[in-house]
Coordinates of C-alpha atoms in Angstrom, one line a residue:
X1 CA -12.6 4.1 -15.2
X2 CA -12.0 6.1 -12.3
X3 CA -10.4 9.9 -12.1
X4 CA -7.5 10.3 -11.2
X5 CA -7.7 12.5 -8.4
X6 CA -10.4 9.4 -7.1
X7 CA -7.6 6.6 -6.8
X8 CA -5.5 7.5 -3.8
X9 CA -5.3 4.6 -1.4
X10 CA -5.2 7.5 1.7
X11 CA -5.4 11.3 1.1
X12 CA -3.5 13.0 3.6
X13 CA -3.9 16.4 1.9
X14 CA -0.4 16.6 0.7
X15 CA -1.6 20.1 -1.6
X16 CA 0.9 20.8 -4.3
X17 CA 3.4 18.3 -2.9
X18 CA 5.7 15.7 -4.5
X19 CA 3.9 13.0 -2.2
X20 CA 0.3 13.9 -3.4
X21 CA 1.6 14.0 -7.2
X22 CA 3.5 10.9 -7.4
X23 CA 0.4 8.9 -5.3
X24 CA -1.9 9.8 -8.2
X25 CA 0.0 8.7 -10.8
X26 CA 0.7 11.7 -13.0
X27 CA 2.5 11.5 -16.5
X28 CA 6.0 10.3 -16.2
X29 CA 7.2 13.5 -17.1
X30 CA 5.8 15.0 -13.9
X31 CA 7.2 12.2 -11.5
X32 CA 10.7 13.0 -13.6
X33 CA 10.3 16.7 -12.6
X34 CA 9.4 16.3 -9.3
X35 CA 12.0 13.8 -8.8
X36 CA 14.7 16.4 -8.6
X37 CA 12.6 18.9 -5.9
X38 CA 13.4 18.2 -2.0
X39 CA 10.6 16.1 -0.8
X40 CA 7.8 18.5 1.2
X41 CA 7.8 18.0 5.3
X42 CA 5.8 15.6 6.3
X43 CA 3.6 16.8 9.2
X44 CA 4.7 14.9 12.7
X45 CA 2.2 11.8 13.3
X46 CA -0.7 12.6 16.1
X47 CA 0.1 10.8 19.5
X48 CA -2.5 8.2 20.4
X49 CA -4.8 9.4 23.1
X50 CA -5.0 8.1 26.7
X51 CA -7.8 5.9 26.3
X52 CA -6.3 4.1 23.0
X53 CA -3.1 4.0 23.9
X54 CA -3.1 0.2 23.4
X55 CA -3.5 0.8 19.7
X56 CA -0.4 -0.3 17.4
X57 CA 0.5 3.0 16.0
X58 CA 2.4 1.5 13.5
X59 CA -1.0 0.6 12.0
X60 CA -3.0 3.2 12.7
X61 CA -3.4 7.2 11.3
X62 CA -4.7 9.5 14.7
X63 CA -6.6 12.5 12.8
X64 CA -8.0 13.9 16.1
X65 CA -8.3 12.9 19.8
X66 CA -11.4 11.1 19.0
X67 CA -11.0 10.0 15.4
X68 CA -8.4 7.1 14.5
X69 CA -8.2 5.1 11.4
X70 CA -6.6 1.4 10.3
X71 CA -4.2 1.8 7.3
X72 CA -5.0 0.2 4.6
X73 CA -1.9 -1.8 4.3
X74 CA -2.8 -3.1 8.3
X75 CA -5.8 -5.2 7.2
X76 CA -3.6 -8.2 6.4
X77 CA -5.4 -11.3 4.6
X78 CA -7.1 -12.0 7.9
X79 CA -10.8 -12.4 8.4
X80 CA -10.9 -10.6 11.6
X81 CA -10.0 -6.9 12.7
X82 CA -7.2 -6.8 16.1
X83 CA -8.5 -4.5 18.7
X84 CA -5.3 -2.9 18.6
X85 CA -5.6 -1.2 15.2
X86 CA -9.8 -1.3 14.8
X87 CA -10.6 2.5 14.2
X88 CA -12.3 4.9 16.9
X89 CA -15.0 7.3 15.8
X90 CA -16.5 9.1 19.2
X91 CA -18.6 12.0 18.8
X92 CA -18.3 12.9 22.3
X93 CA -15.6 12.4 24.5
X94 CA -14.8 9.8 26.2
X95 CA -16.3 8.9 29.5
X96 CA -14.0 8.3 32.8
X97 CA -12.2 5.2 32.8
X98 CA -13.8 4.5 36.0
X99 CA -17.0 3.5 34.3
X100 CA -15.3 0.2 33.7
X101 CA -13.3 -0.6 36.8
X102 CA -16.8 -2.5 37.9
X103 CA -18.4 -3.4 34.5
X104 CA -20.9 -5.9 36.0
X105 CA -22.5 -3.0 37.7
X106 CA -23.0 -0.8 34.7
X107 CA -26.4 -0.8 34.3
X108 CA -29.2 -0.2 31.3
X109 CA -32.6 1.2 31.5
X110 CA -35.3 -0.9 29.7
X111 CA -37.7 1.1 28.7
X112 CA -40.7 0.7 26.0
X113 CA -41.9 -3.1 27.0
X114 CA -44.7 -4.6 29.2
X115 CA -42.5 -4.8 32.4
X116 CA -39.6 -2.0 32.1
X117 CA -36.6 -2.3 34.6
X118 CA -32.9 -1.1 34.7
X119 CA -30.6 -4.6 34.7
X120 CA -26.8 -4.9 35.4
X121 CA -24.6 -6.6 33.2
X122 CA -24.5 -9.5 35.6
X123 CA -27.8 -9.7 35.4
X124 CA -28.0 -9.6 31.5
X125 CA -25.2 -12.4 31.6
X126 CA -27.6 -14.8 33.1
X127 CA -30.3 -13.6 30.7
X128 CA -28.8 -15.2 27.3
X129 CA -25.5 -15.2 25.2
X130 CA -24.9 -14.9 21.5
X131 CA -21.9 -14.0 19.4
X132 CA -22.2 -12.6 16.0
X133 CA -19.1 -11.2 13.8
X134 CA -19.8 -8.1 12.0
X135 CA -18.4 -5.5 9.7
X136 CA -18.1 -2.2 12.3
X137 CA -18.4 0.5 9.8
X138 CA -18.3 4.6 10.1
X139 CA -20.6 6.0 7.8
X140 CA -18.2 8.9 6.6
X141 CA -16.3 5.9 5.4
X142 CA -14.6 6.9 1.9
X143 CA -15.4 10.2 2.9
X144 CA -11.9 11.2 1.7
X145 CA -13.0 10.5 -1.9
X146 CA -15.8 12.7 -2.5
X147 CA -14.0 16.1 -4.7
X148 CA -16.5 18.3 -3.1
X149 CA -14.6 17.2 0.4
X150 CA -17.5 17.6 3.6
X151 CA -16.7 18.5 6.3
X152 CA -15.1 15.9 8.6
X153 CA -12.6 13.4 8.8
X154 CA -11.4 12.3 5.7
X155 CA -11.7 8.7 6.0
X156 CA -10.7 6.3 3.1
X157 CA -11.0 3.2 3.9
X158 CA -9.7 2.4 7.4
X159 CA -12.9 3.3 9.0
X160 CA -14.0 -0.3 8.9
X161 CA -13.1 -3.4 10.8
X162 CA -14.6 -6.8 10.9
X163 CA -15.0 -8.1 14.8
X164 CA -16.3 -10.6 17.0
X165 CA -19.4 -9.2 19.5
X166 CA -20.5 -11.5 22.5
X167 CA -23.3 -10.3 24.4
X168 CA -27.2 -11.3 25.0
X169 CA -29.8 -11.2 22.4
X170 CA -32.0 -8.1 22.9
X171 CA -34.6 -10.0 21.8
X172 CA -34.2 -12.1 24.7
X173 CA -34.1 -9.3 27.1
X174 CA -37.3 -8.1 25.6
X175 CA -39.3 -11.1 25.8
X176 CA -37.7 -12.0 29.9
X177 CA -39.5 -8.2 30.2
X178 CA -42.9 -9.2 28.8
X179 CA -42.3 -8.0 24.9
X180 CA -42.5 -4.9 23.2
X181 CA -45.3 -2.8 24.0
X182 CA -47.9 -2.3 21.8
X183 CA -47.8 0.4 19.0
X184 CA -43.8 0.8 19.2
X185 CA -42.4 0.9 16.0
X186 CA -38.3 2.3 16.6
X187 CA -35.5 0.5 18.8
X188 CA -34.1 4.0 20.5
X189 CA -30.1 3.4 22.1
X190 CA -29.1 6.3 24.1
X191 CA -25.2 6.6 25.1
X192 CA -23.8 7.1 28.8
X193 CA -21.2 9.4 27.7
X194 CA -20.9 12.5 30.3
X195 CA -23.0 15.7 28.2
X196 CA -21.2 18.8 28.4
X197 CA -22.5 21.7 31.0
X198 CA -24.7 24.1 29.9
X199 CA -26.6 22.7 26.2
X200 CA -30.0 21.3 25.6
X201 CA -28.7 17.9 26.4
X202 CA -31.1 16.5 22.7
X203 CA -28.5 18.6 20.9
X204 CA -25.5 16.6 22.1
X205 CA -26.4 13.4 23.1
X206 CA -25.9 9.7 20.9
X207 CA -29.1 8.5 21.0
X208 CA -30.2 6.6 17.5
X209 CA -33.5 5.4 16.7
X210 CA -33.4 2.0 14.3
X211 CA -36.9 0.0 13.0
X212 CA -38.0 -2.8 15.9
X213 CA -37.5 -5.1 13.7
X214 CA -33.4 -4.9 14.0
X215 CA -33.9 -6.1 17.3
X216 CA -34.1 -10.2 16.5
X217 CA -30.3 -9.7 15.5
X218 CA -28.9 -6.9 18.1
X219 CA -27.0 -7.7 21.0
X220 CA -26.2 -5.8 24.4
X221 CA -22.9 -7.1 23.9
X222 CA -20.0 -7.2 27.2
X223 CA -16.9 -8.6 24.8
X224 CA -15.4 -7.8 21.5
X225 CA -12.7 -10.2 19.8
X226 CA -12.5 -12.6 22.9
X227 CA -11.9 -9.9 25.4
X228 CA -14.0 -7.3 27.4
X229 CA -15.0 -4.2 25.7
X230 CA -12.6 -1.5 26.0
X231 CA -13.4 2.0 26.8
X232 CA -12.3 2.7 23.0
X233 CA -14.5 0.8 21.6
X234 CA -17.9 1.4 24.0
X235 CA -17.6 -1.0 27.0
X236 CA -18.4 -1.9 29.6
X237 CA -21.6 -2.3 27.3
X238 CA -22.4 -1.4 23.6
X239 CA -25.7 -2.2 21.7
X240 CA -24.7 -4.5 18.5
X241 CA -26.9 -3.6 15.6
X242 CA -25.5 -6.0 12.9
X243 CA -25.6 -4.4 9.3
X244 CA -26.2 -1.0 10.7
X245 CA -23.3 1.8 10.9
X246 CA -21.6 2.3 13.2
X247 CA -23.0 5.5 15.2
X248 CA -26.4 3.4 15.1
X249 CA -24.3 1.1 16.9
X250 CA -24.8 3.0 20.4
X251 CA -21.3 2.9 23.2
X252 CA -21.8 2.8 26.3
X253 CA -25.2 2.6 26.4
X254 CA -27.6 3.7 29.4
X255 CA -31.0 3.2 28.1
X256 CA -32.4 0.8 25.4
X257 CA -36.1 2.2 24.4
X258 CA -38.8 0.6 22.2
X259 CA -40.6 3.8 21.2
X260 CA -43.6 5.1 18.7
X261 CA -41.5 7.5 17.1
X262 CA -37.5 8.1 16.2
X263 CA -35.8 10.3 19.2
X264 CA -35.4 13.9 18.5
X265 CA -31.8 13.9 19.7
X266 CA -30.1 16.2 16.8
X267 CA -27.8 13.5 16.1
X268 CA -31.4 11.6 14.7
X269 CA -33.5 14.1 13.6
X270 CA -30.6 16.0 11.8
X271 CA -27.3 14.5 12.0
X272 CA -26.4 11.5 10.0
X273 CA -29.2 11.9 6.8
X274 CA -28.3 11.6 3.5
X275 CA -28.6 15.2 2.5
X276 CA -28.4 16.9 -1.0
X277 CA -25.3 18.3 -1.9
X278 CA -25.2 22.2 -0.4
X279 CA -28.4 21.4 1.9
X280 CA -28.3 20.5 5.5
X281 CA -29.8 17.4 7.4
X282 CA -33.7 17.1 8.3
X283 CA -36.0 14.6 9.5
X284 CA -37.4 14.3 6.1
X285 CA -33.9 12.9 4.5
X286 CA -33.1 9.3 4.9
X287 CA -31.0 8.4 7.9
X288 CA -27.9 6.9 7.7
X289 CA -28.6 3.4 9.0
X290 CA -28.4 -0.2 6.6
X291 CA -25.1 -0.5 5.0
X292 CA -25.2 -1.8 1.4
X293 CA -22.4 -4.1 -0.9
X294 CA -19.0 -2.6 -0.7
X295 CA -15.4 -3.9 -1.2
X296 CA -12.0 -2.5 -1.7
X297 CA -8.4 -4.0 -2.3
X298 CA -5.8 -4.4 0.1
X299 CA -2.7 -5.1 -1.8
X300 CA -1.1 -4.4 -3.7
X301 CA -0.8 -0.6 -2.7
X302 CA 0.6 2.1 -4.5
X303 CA 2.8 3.1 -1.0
X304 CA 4.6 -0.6 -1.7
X305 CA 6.4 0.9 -4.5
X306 CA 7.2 -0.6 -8.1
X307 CA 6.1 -4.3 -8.3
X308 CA 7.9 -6.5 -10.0
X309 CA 6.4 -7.9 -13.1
X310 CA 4.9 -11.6 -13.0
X311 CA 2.6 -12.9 -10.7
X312 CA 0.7 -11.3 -8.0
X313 CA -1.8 -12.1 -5.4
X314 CA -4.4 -8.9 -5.4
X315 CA -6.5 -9.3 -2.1
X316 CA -9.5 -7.2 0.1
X317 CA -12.3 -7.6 1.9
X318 CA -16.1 -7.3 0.8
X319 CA -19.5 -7.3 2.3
X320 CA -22.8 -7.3 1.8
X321 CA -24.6 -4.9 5.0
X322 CA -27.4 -6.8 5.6
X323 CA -26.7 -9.7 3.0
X324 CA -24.1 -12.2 2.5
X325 CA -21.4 -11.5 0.0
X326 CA -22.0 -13.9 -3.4
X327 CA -19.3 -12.9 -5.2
X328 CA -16.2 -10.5 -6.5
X329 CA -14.8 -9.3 -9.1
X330 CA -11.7 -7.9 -9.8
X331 CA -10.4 -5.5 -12.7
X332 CA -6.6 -4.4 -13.7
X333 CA -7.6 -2.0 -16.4
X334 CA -9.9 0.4 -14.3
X335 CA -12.6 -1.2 -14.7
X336 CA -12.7 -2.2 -19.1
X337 CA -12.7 -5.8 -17.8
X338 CA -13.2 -8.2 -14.5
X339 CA -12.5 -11.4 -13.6
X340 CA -13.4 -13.8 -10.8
X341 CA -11.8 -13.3 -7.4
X342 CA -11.5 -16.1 -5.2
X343 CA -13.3 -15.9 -1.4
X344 CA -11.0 -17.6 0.7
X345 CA -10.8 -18.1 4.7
X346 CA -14.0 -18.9 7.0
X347 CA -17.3 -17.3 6.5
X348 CA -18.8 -15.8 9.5
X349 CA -22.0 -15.1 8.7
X350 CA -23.9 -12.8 6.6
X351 CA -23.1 -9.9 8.8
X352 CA -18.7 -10.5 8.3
X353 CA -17.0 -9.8 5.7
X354 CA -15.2 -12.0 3.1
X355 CA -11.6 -12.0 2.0
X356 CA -11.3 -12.5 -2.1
X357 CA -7.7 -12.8 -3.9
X358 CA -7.5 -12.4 -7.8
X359 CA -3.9 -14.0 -8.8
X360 CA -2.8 -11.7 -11.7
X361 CA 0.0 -11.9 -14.1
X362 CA 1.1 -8.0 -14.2
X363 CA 3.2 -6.6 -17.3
X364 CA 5.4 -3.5 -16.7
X365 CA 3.4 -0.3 -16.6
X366 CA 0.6 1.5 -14.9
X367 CA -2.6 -0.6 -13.5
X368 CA -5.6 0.3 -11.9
X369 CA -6.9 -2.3 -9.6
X370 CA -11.0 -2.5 -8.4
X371 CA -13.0 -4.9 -7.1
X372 CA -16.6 -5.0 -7.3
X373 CA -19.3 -7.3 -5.3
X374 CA -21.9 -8.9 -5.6
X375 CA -24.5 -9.9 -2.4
X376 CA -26.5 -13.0 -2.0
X377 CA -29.1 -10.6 -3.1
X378 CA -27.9 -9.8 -6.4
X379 CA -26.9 -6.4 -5.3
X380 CA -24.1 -5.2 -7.1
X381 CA -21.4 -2.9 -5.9
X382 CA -22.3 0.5 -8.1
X383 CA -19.3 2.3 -9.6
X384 CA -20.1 5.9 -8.9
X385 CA -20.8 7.6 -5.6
X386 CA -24.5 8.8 -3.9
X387 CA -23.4 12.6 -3.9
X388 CA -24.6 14.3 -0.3
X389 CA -23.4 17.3 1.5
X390 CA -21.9 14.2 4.4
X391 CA -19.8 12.1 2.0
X392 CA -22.2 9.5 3.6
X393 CA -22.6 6.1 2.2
X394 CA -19.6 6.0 -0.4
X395 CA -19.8 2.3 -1.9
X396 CA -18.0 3.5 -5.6
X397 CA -16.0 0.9 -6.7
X398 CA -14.1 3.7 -8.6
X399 CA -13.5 5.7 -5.8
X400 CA -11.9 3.0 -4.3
X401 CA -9.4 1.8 -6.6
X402 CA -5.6 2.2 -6.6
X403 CA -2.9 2.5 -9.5
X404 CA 0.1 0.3 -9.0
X405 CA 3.4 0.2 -10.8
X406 CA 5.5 -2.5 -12.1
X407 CA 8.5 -1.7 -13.3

């Protein structure tokens, strides 16, 4: 059954605060007590910033100029994730929105293959076209529930999105430039965002390395959810590495390389590994790349307030990474027992994710809802955390349950 102080839907931080108290579900004598104290000031909400100011704020939480996150209540019962409230992780800032006045003249260097070349985007359009939807995932994601509480944002859940990517095949591109040269084992991305003055530019730029093999399924993708790439969001051209994270996941990209060993950009050979708890990142820790089976719920949400009793429809998402989702579950008791959800809506492929709904009969009280899935695999969704100095990786179904009320 999961801790209390595991359960929050969103931590905001509230220390000591009526808010923080009364979303955890404390004793009823507590929520009596802090009944009667004047509510604590809620901190002003962060303006959007200029290049994501066509986000709905309304379903959104800004935590910095370059970090924004989808409520959990905003997900809806929807397969796919609106542009306007799909969450922004940048580690750099964000380039000039000139870069995307032109975007057919953006070009990509091609390194790494038998007959390297730099290519527009008008001329990738006439090399091939695929669209794949995939769950677009930070890997701090459910950050916000680790105790020992790493250092960055404090992500819960909104750090995800399910979207549609339209681009060509890289695979394609490779094999119009002669194929892979020989003895090249990593797929290398490296970002076009501008590198501040003055620094070793391998200490700040985004440049991942994934295995070769990721690149039968990767696009060099121009649209997202029926429309051109926004600046938010990596356009005029982003490389598409279903099942990966998202930072593997490269924006704006500038140069795709098939190289015999993983860049030494600090944001590879340091940044993003799954690294003991007090320890810090090294090339010898595994990198944050292939998501594994997660889900969380939806709704009801403890911010709704008191449900009635009687009947009501629990719904989320769930996914698999790199496999298909076969199943969920879904507890009221934390976790003692589970029943079968039901997947409804379309499946998109092995790379979406799935939306599940448990109908429950609720009596008045206290309940602590979870889901937990299952991959075409047979992976199943664990309950506890991988503890790491990050707060990388978090799949815990624990972690990601929430107490609701009927009354």
């Amino acid at each position: 059954m999961p801790q209390t102080s595991t359960s929050l839907p969103r931590r905001r931080l509230l220390t000591g605060s009526a808010s923080a108290l009364a979303a955890v579900g404390l004793a009823s004598f507590q929520s009596q007590a802090l009944a009667q104290a004047a509510p604590a000031a809620t901190p002003a909400a962060k303006p959007l910033p200029g290049f994501a100011s066509f986000k709905n704020a309304d379903a959104v939480i800004v935590h910095s100029s370059t970090t924004i996150e989808t409520k959990r209540s905003a997900f809806g019962t929807s397969v796919i994730t609106p542009s306007n409230q799909l969450y922004v992780r940048n580690n750099l800032p964000t380039p000039p929105e000139s870069i995307v006045a032109d975007r057919d003249a953006w070009q990509v260097q091609i390194a790494g293959v038998k007959q390297p070349r730099q290519l527009t985007v008008r001329e990738l359009k006439s090399m091939g076209l695929e669209t794949v939807t995939m769950v677009l995932q930070c890997s701090g994601n459910g950050r916000g529930f680790f105790p020992s509480k790493p250092s960055g944002t404090q992500w819960t859940v909104g750090a995800a999105g399910c979207v549609v990517w339209s681009g060509v095949p890289v695979r394609e591109v490779v094999k119009a430039l002669g194929g892979v040269a020989d003895g090249l084992a990593f797929m290398t991305g490296t970002g076009g965002e501008v590198l501040p003055a003055g620094l070793d530019p391998k200490s700040v730029i985004v440049e991942r390395s994934v295995p070769v093999a990721a690149m039968q399924d990767a696009l060099l993708a121009w649209e997202m959810n029926g429309e051109p790439i926004s600046l938010a969001h990596g356009g005029p051209l982003r490389l598409i590495v279903p099942g990966y994270t998202g930072v593997n996941n490269i924006k704006y990209i500038k140069q795709l390389a098939f190289t015999a060993k993983e860049s030494e950009a600090h944001i590879m050979s340091h940044g993003y590994r799954i690294s003991p708890p007090g320890s810090k990142g090294d090339p010898s820790q595994p990198s944050v790349q292939e998501m594994s089976v997660k889900s969380w719920i939806n709704s009801p949400l403890p911010e709704d307030g008191a449900q009635a009793p009687g009947l009501v429809q629990i719904h989320g998402v769930a996914f698999g990474g790199m496999n298909g989702i076969k199943g969920v579950e879904v507890s009221t008791d934390g976790g003692k027992t589970w029943k079968a959800a039901r997947l409804v809506g379309p499946d998109m492929g092995r790379y979406a994710w799935r939306q599940f709904v448990l109908q429950a009969a609720l009596p008045k009280g206290n309940h602590v809802l979870a889901s937990r899935a299952t991959d075409d695999k047979g992976n199943v969704q664990p309950e506890t955390r991988g503890e790491n100095q990050s707060g990388y990786n978090n799949t815990s179904w624990a972690d990601h349950a929430v107490t609701v009320n009927v009354a």
